[in-house]
Amino acid sequence: MTINLNDEKFFYEEISRAVANQITHLASKGIDMFLEYEVWEYDIDIAENEYENPIIKWVYNVARVPAEVFAVSGREYDLTATAGYDECGELSIYINLILKKGAWIKKVSIDYAELVGVIAHEVHHITQNGKDILHAEYEGKHNNEDMKYLLEPAEIEAFHMGFRAQCAVSGEDMRTAMLAYLAYRELNNKQLNEVVNAWVNVVFA
């Protein structure tokens, strides 16, 4: 399958939806940990292994935290994720479903569009593997650690891809979705606009 980053309809849909579908099914069954592999079928080489086509390992895990963690956002869950080589040298994506202690997984309504977006974000990081952009640092003047992270070159690309995916599924406006995500970070309006403009107007490396 062809990767065209400049096509606003492209967001690694096949693999992102496939993983999201499995995670929503796992959560609906009350399963809190799972590991699987997906064949990489896109036209960018990401790794060498013994298989004819590269594979990506993905790991789904449920973690529980004190209810106070959600006091500000009011959400019933959160999603975090990372991507890269794991301790075994496998390209991997880790998706964590964060719940309040005592919460029943089956009762949690995961926003499918948000989940697809989180996965697409991390899949894009996988494609950055071996590229200079993955190690490029923030070069702005902000001392705010959130700003430094949100405006790292690799993150600008990945956030754009993640919200492109989320909004393709949900139909919502991209800027609106981005601002909702940033709402609970300690950023002023000028900083919010700077981040959103950088994400929306990305130039892929």
Backbone as JSON, one array per atom type, in Angstrom:
{
  "sequence": "MTINLNDEKFFYEEISRAVANQITHLASKGIDMFLEYEVWEYDIDIAENEYENPIIKWVYNVARVPAEVFAVSGREYDLTATAGYDECGELSIYINLILKKGAWIKKVSIDYAELVGVIAHEVHHITQNGKDILHAEYEGKHNNEDMKYLLEPAEIEAFHMGFRAQCAVSGEDMRTAMLAYLAYRELNNKQLNEVVNAWVNVVFA",
  "N": [[0.84, -1.19, 0.0], [0.4, 2.26, -0.69], [2.07, 5.02, 0.74], [1.15, 8.27, 1.19], [1.89, 11.06, 2.44], [1.1, 13.67, 2.1], [-1.46, 13.58, 1.27], [-4.49, 14.42, 2.44], [-6.35, 12.59, 3.2], [-5.04, 10.37, 3.95], [-4.01, 8.11, 6.51], [-2.73, 5.82, 7.53], [-4.79, 3.98, 7.59], [-5.64, 1.27, 7.41], [-4.04, -0.39, 9.15], [-4.33, 1.06, 11.51], [-7.09, 1.04, 12.07], [-7.45, -1.72, 12.24], [-6.01, -2.48, 14.55], [-7.29, -0.86, 16.44], [-9.88, -1.9, 16.33], [-9.49, -4.43, 17.42], [-8.65, -3.77, 20.01], [-10.89, -2.43, 21.1], [-12.66, -4.56, 21.1], [-11.34, -6.31, 22.87], [-11.45, -4.79, 25.23], [-14.2, -4.72, 25.61], [-14.67, -7.27, 26.41], [-13.53, -7.35, 28.83], [-10.83, -7.83, 29.01], [-7.53, -7.2, 30.02], [-4.92, -7.13, 29.1], [-2.89, -7.69, 26.27], [-1.13, -9.04, 23.48], [-0.02, -8.71, 20.16], [0.78, -9.18, 16.65], [1.2, -7.25, 13.68], [1.28, -7.34, 10.16], [3.39, -5.34, 8.19], [2.38, -3.53, 5.55], [2.83, -1.37, 3.97], [4.5, 0.93, 1.67], [7.0, 1.76, 2.63], [10.1, 0.97, 3.92], [10.61, -0.33, 7.11], [11.95, -1.97, 8.88], [14.2, -4.74, 9.27], [13.67, -8.19, 9.28], [13.2, -11.73, 9.94], [11.02, -12.37, 8.46], [9.08, -12.31, 5.39], [7.73, -9.93, 4.96], [7.99, -6.91, 6.89], [7.12, -6.77, 10.39], [5.03, -5.44, 12.95], [4.95, -5.24, 16.39], [2.28, -5.0, 18.68], [1.09, -3.9, 21.81], [-1.41, -4.07, 24.15], [-2.55, -2.64, 27.13], [-4.04, -2.36, 30.34], [-4.1, 0.08, 32.8], [-4.49, 1.17, 36.16], [-5.35, 4.04, 38.02], [-5.4, 6.47, 40.75], [-8.58, 8.04, 41.37], [-8.42, 10.8, 41.53], [-6.73, 11.64, 39.56], [-8.22, 12.13, 37.34], [-9.67, 14.32, 37.98], [-9.56, 16.99, 37.05], [-9.95, 16.83, 34.23], [-12.28, 15.33, 34.03], [-12.75, 13.07, 32.61], [-13.49, 9.58, 31.95], [-11.58, 7.83, 31.33], [-8.21, 7.5, 30.02], [-5.88, 7.64, 27.3], [-2.68, 6.5, 26.58], [0.39, 6.2, 24.76], [3.27, 4.66, 23.23], [6.01, 4.29, 20.92], [8.47, 2.38, 19.13], [11.68, 0.68, 19.19], [11.64, -2.21, 21.21], [12.82, -3.89, 24.23], [13.6, -6.28, 23.17], [14.39, -5.74, 20.68], [12.39, -5.42, 18.82], [10.23, -3.66, 16.63], [7.75, -1.81, 18.06], [4.48, -0.99, 19.32], [3.01, 0.43, 22.09], [0.01, 0.54, 23.72], [-1.8, 2.11, 26.15], [-4.53, 1.84, 28.25], [-5.87, 3.91, 30.49], [-7.42, 3.77, 33.56], [-9.71, 4.63, 36.26], [-9.07, 3.49, 39.55], [-10.71, 0.55, 40.43], [-12.56, 0.74, 38.43], [-14.65, -0.8, 36.0], [-13.7, -2.46, 33.19], [-15.4, -3.23, 31.08], [-17.44, -1.4, 31.26], [-16.53, 0.98, 30.35], [-16.64, 3.45, 27.89], [-14.92, 3.64, 25.14], [-13.69, 6.14, 23.06], [-13.84, 5.59, 19.81], [-12.8, 6.92, 17.54], [-10.86, 8.56, 18.68], [-9.12, 6.58, 19.64], [-8.25, 5.35, 17.24], [-6.87, 7.53, 16.24], [-4.79, 7.83, 18.14], [-3.37, 5.48, 17.67], [-2.62, 5.8, 14.96], [-0.94, 8.01, 15.23], [1.23, 6.84, 16.62], [1.99, 4.86, 14.78], [2.95, 6.47, 12.77], [5.25, 7.43, 14.01], [6.72, 5.08, 13.93], [7.35, 4.97, 11.22], [9.15, 7.01, 11.11], [11.42, 5.98, 12.06], [14.88, 5.66, 12.0], [15.23, 7.97, 10.58], [16.44, 11.35, 10.39], [14.72, 13.2, 11.54], [13.55, 12.0, 13.74], [15.28, 12.34, 15.78], [15.59, 15.01, 15.94], [15.67, 18.02, 17.74], [13.61, 20.29, 19.66], [13.67, 23.63, 18.61], [12.87, 26.12, 19.36], [12.09, 29.06, 21.4], [10.83, 28.68, 23.77], [10.61, 27.89, 27.25], [8.91, 26.29, 28.49], [8.1, 23.01, 29.25], [6.06, 21.44, 28.15], [5.55, 22.79, 25.75], [8.0, 22.44, 24.46], [7.97, 19.69, 24.02], [5.56, 19.31, 22.52], [6.14, 20.7, 20.21], [8.31, 19.48, 19.07], [9.96, 18.42, 16.12], [9.42, 15.74, 15.2], [7.16, 15.12, 16.68], [5.32, 17.05, 15.84], [4.68, 16.17, 13.24], [3.59, 13.63, 13.9], [1.43, 14.24, 15.6], [-0.18, 15.69, 13.83], [-0.82, 13.61, 12.04], [-2.17, 11.86, 13.74], [-4.43, 13.37, 14.54], [-5.51, 13.83, 12.07], [-6.34, 11.26, 11.43], [-8.17, 10.76, 13.57], [-10.13, 12.71, 13.07], [-10.96, 12.05, 10.55], [-12.37, 9.76, 11.07], [-14.28, 10.59, 12.97], [-15.42, 12.88, 11.9], [-15.19, 15.4, 12.9], [-13.98, 18.81, 13.27], [-10.56, 19.54, 12.68], [-8.95, 21.45, 14.07], [-10.61, 21.99, 16.25], [-10.64, 19.5, 17.55], [-7.95, 19.28, 18.23], [-7.61, 21.44, 20.02], [-9.29, 20.6, 22.06], [-7.89, 18.4, 22.98], [-5.64, 19.69, 23.99], [-6.64, 21.14, 26.06], [-6.28, 20.75, 28.82], [-3.71, 21.25, 29.41], [-1.18, 23.42, 30.69], [-1.23, 25.99, 29.11], [-1.16, 29.16, 27.54], [-3.39, 31.22, 25.53], [-1.97, 32.21, 23.3], [0.13, 30.37, 23.13], [-1.32, 28.01, 22.71], [-2.43, 28.53, 20.18], [-0.08, 28.67, 18.7], [0.87, 26.04, 18.84], [-1.28, 24.56, 17.66], [-1.36, 25.71, 15.11], [1.14, 24.92, 14.16], [0.82, 22.14, 14.11], [-1.35, 21.81, 12.33], [-0.4, 22.96, 9.96], [1.69, 21.37, 9.05], [4.81, 20.38, 7.56], [5.89, 17.68, 5.99], [8.81, 15.75, 6.57]],
  "CA": [[0.0, 0.0, 0.0], [1.2, 3.46, -0.88], [2.01, 6.09, 1.73], [1.19, 9.62, 0.64], [1.69, 11.88, 3.63], [0.49, 14.94, 1.73], [-2.87, 13.33, 0.99], [-5.19, 14.67, 3.71], [-7.19, 11.44, 3.53], [-4.19, 9.24, 4.33], [-3.63, 8.07, 7.93], [-2.44, 4.42, 7.89], [-6.12, 3.57, 8.02], [-5.82, -0.18, 7.5], [-3.45, -0.92, 10.37], [-4.86, 1.78, 12.67], [-8.42, 0.5, 12.37], [-7.33, -3.14, 12.63], [-5.6, -2.54, 15.96], [-8.36, -0.25, 17.24], [-11.0, -2.85, 16.39], [-9.14, -5.49, 18.37], [-8.61, -3.22, 21.37], [-12.26, -2.21, 21.58], [-13.22, -5.89, 21.38], [-10.71, -6.81, 24.09], [-11.99, -4.05, 26.36], [-15.6, -5.12, 25.81], [-14.65, -8.58, 27.06], [-12.89, -7.22, 30.14], [-9.43, -8.27, 28.94], [-6.71, -6.03, 30.37], [-3.57, -7.2, 28.54], [-2.88, -8.48, 25.04], [0.0, -8.8, 22.58], [-0.28, -9.22, 18.82], [1.65, -8.67, 15.59], [0.57, -6.86, 12.43], [2.19, -7.28, 9.02], [3.54, -4.01, 7.63], [2.11, -3.68, 4.12], [3.01, -0.09, 3.29], [5.66, 0.94, 0.78], [8.19, 2.32, 3.27], [10.79, -0.04, 4.72], [10.74, 0.11, 8.5], [12.83, -2.85, 9.65], [14.55, -6.02, 8.66], [13.53, -9.35, 10.16], [13.24, -13.0, 9.21], [9.79, -12.54, 7.69], [9.1, -11.72, 4.06], [7.33, -8.54, 5.19], [8.21, -6.46, 8.26], [5.98, -6.87, 11.3], [5.01, -4.54, 14.1], [4.3, -5.79, 17.59], [1.53, -4.02, 19.47], [0.74, -4.39, 23.14], [-2.49, -3.34, 24.82], [-2.48, -2.85, 28.57], [-4.89, -1.52, 31.17], [-3.5, 0.51, 34.06], [-5.46, 1.87, 37.0], [-4.75, 5.13, 38.79], [-6.38, 7.09, 41.66], [-9.63, 8.82, 40.71], [-8.05, 12.21, 41.52], [-6.01, 11.93, 38.32], [-9.21, 12.59, 36.35], [-10.48, 15.37, 38.6], [-9.58, 18.19, 36.21], [-10.51, 16.56, 32.9], [-13.61, 14.76, 34.14], [-12.86, 11.9, 31.75], [-13.56, 8.29, 32.64], [-10.38, 7.07, 30.96], [-7.26, 8.22, 29.18], [-5.07, 6.76, 26.45], [-1.29, 6.89, 26.35], [1.02, 5.24, 23.85], [4.65, 4.88, 22.82], [6.42, 3.45, 19.8], [9.91, 2.29, 18.92], [12.23, -0.65, 19.45], [11.54, -2.63, 22.6], [14.04, -4.5, 24.78], [13.95, -7.44, 22.34], [14.76, -5.27, 19.35], [11.24, -5.46, 17.92], [9.46, -2.42, 16.5], [6.55, -2.07, 18.86], [3.6, 0.08, 19.77], [2.37, 0.11, 23.36], [-1.19, 1.35, 23.94], [-2.23, 1.96, 27.54], [-5.84, 2.36, 28.63], [-5.75, 4.32, 31.89], [-8.74, 3.82, 34.21], [-9.75, 4.86, 37.69], [-9.05, 2.27, 40.35], [-12.04, 0.0, 40.69], [-13.43, 0.84, 37.26], [-14.87, -2.04, 35.26], [-13.32, -2.2, 31.8], [-16.55, -3.4, 30.19], [-18.35, -0.25, 31.39], [-15.88, 2.17, 29.79], [-16.95, 3.7, 26.48], [-13.74, 4.2, 24.49], [-13.94, 6.91, 21.84], [-13.16, 4.84, 18.74], [-12.04, 7.84, 16.7], [-9.67, 8.94, 19.45], [-8.23, 5.43, 19.67], [-7.65, 5.26, 15.91], [-5.91, 8.61, 16.14], [-3.62, 7.5, 18.96], [-2.61, 4.44, 16.98], [-2.03, 6.4, 13.76], [0.17, 8.83, 15.73], [2.38, 5.97, 16.92], [2.42, 4.23, 13.53], [3.79, 7.43, 12.06], [6.57, 7.4, 14.65], [7.43, 3.9, 13.41], [7.89, 5.3, 9.89], [10.25, 7.95, 11.3], [12.58, 5.22, 12.53], [16.06, 5.75, 11.14], [15.3, 9.28, 9.94], [16.99, 12.41, 11.23], [13.66, 13.91, 12.26], [13.24, 11.32, 15.0], [16.23, 12.82, 16.8], [15.65, 16.46, 15.89], [15.18, 18.62, 18.97], [12.89, 21.55, 19.59], [14.62, 24.72, 18.4], [12.23, 27.39, 19.68], [12.57, 29.84, 22.53], [10.03, 28.4, 24.96], [11.18, 27.07, 28.34], [7.82, 25.41, 28.92], [8.4, 21.64, 28.82], [4.98, 21.0, 27.27], [5.78, 23.38, 24.43], [9.17, 21.8, 23.86], [7.53, 18.36, 23.54], [4.52, 19.41, 21.5], [6.69, 21.31, 19.01], [9.41, 18.71, 18.5], [9.63, 18.11, 14.72], [8.8, 14.41, 15.04], [5.82, 15.15, 17.28], [4.43, 17.84, 14.99], [4.19, 15.26, 12.2], [2.77, 12.55, 14.46], [0.17, 14.8, 16.07], [-1.01, 15.96, 12.65], [-1.33, 12.36, 11.52], [-3.13, 11.33, 14.69], [-5.69, 14.11, 14.47], [-6.07, 13.56, 10.73], [-7.05, 9.99, 11.56], [-9.31, 10.92, 14.47], [-11.18, 13.53, 12.46], [-11.49, 11.3, 9.4], [-13.34, 8.8, 11.61], [-15.36, 11.25, 13.71], [-16.01, 13.95, 11.12], [-15.04, 16.68, 13.59], [-12.99, 19.76, 12.77], [-9.25, 19.19, 13.22], [-8.53, 22.43, 15.07], [-11.45, 21.79, 17.44], [-10.16, 18.3, 18.22], [-6.63, 19.59, 18.8], [-7.8, 22.3, 21.18], [-9.88, 19.78, 23.11], [-6.79, 17.6, 23.52], [-4.71, 20.57, 24.7], [-7.39, 21.95, 27.02], [-5.88, 20.57, 30.21], [-2.3, 21.6, 29.57], [-1.04, 24.78, 31.19], [-0.78, 26.81, 28.0], [-2.02, 30.32, 27.31], [-4.01, 31.22, 24.2], [-0.93, 32.39, 22.29], [0.83, 29.08, 23.01], [-2.25, 27.07, 22.09], [-2.49, 28.85, 18.75], [1.2, 28.31, 18.09], [0.92, 24.58, 18.71], [-2.27, 24.12, 16.69], [-0.93, 26.13, 13.77], [2.27, 24.05, 13.76], [0.29, 20.81, 13.79], [-2.21, 21.86, 11.14], [0.38, 23.36, 8.78], [2.91, 20.55, 9.03], [5.5, 20.05, 6.31], [6.5, 16.39, 6.28], [10.22, 15.63, 6.19]],
  "C": [[0.87, 1.25, 0.0], [0.97, 4.47, 0.25], [2.14, 7.42, 1.01], [0.86, 10.58, 1.77], [0.98, 13.2, 3.33], [-0.97, 14.81, 1.3], [-3.63, 13.43, 2.31], [-6.12, 13.52, 4.1], [-6.37, 10.24, 4.01], [-3.86, 9.28, 5.82], [-3.32, 6.64, 8.4], [-3.73, 3.75, 8.35], [-6.23, 2.07, 8.28], [-5.28, -0.72, 8.83], [-4.03, -0.24, 11.61], [-6.24, 1.26, 13.06], [-8.35, -0.95, 12.84], [-6.98, -3.27, 14.1], [-6.69, -1.96, 16.85], [-9.55, -1.2, 17.39], [-10.71, -3.95, 17.41], [-9.15, -4.98, 19.81], [-10.01, -2.98, 21.91], [-12.94, -3.54, 21.89], [-12.66, -6.45, 22.68], [-11.29, -6.12, 25.32], [-13.43, -4.46, 26.66], [-15.73, -6.47, 26.5], [-13.98, -8.55, 28.43], [-11.45, -7.67, 30.17], [-8.52, -7.07, 29.13], [-5.28, -6.1, 29.86], [-3.59, -8.1, 27.32], [-1.69, -8.07, 24.2], [-0.3, -9.44, 21.24], [0.72, -8.61, 17.85], [0.8, -8.32, 14.37], [1.63, -6.82, 11.33], [2.2, -5.87, 8.47], [3.43, -4.12, 6.11], [2.25, -2.38, 3.34], [4.36, -0.05, 2.57], [6.85, 1.72, 1.32], [8.81, 1.22, 4.12], [10.97, 0.48, 6.13], [11.71, -0.74, 9.3], [13.16, -4.1, 8.84], [14.32, -7.12, 9.7], [13.45, -10.6, 9.29], [12.0, -13.24, 8.36], [9.9, -11.86, 6.34], [8.72, -10.25, 4.12], [7.62, -8.16, 6.63], [6.95, -6.63, 9.1], [6.15, -5.86, 12.42], [4.31, -5.26, 15.25], [3.49, -4.67, 18.25], [1.05, -4.68, 20.76], [-0.32, -3.47, 23.74], [-2.45, -3.68, 26.3], [-3.41, -1.89, 29.27], [-4.15, -1.2, 32.46], [-4.53, 1.3, 34.85], [-4.74, 2.87, 37.91], [-5.81, 5.69, 39.74], [-7.35, 7.98, 40.9], [-9.27, 10.3, 40.6], [-7.34, 12.61, 40.22], [-6.96, 12.52, 37.27], [-10.06, 13.75, 36.86], [-10.62, 16.59, 37.7], [-10.29, 17.94, 34.89], [-11.94, 16.04, 32.96], [-13.82, 13.53, 33.27], [-12.95, 10.62, 32.57], [-12.36, 7.41, 32.31], [-9.41, 8.01, 30.25], [-6.5, 7.18, 28.36], [-3.67, 7.33, 26.36], [-0.66, 5.83, 25.45], [2.47, 5.64, 23.58], [4.96, 3.96, 21.66], [7.94, 3.46, 19.67], [10.39, 0.86, 19.13], [12.1, -0.99, 20.93], [12.83, -3.32, 23.03], [14.49, -5.73, 24.0], [14.34, -7.04, 20.92], [13.64, -5.33, 18.34], [10.59, -4.09, 17.84], [8.09, -2.65, 17.12], [5.77, -0.8, 19.13], [2.93, -0.39, 21.06], [1.2, 1.08, 23.57], [-1.72, 1.06, 25.34], [-3.59, 2.62, 27.74], [-5.79, 2.65, 30.12], [-7.15, 4.5, 32.48], [-8.6, 4.19, 35.68], [-9.69, 3.51, 38.41], [-10.47, 1.82, 40.64], [-12.98, 0.05, 39.5], [-13.5, -0.5, 36.53], [-14.63, -1.76, 33.78], [-14.54, -2.25, 30.88], [-17.49, -2.19, 30.19], [-17.79, 1.02, 30.74], [-16.19, 2.29, 28.3], [-15.74, 4.4, 25.83], [-14.16, 4.92, 23.22], [-13.13, 6.26, 20.72], [-12.3, 5.74, 17.88], [-10.76, 8.27, 17.39], [-8.65, 7.81, 19.46], [-7.53, 5.24, 18.33], [-6.58, 6.34, 15.75], [-4.65, 8.36, 16.94], [-2.75, 6.47, 18.26], [-1.92, 5.0, 15.75], [-0.83, 7.28, 14.12], [1.41, 7.97, 15.94], [2.88, 5.24, 15.68], [3.31, 5.19, 12.75], [5.18, 7.51, 12.68], [7.4, 6.2, 14.16], [8.06, 4.23, 12.06], [9.04, 6.31, 9.98], [11.53, 7.25, 11.75], [13.72, 5.3, 11.52], [16.21, 7.07, 10.42], [15.82, 10.33, 10.92], [15.93, 13.09, 12.08], [13.35, 13.29, 13.61], [14.13, 11.83, 16.14], [16.37, 14.33, 16.8], [15.01, 17.06, 17.14], [14.41, 19.91, 18.69], [13.89, 22.7, 19.52], [14.03, 26.09, 18.72], [12.79, 28.03, 20.92], [11.81, 29.56, 23.82], [10.81, 27.57, 25.97], [10.16, 26.09, 28.88], [8.05, 24.01, 28.36], [7.32, 21.08, 27.91], [5.21, 21.52, 25.86], [6.95, 22.72, 23.72], [8.79, 20.44, 23.27], [6.58, 18.49, 22.37], [5.04, 19.95, 20.17], [7.99, 20.65, 18.53], [9.04, 18.33, 17.07], [8.94, 16.77, 14.52], [7.39, 14.39, 15.59], [4.84, 15.98, 16.46], [3.84, 16.96, 13.89], [3.2, 14.25, 12.77], [1.43, 13.07, 14.98], [-0.75, 15.14, 14.89], [-1.63, 14.66, 12.14], [-2.39, 11.76, 12.44], [-4.47, 12.04, 14.62], [-6.32, 14.0, 13.08], [-6.89, 12.28, 10.78], [-8.31, 10.14, 12.4], [-10.45, 11.64, 13.78], [-11.75, 12.88, 11.21], [-12.57, 10.32, 9.87], [-14.54, 9.52, 12.22], [-16.1, 12.31, 12.9], [-15.87, 15.32, 11.76], [-13.96, 17.54, 12.94], [-11.65, 19.5, 13.46], [-8.8, 20.16, 14.31], [-9.33, 22.27, 16.38], [-10.96, 20.59, 18.23], [-8.81, 18.54, 18.9], [-6.76, 20.43, 20.06], [-8.42, 21.54, 22.35], [-8.8, 18.93, 23.78], [-5.88, 18.45, 24.39], [-5.34, 21.3, 25.87], [-6.85, 21.87, 28.44], [-4.38, 20.74, 30.42], [-2.21, 23.08, 29.97], [-0.41, 25.66, 30.11], [-1.73, 27.99, 27.85], [-2.52, 30.3, 25.87], [-2.97, 31.37, 23.09], [-0.18, 31.08, 22.05], [-0.05, 28.04, 22.35], [-2.32, 27.29, 20.58], [-1.2, 28.47, 18.04], [1.28, 26.81, 17.85], [-0.04, 24.1, 17.62], [-1.86, 24.51, 15.28], [0.22, 25.28, 13.27], [1.77, 22.68, 13.35], [-0.52, 20.82, 12.5], [-1.39, 22.08, 9.87], [1.7, 22.6, 8.65], [3.48, 20.43, 7.6], [6.29, 18.77, 6.6], [7.93, 16.31, 5.75], [10.39, 14.59, 5.09]]
}
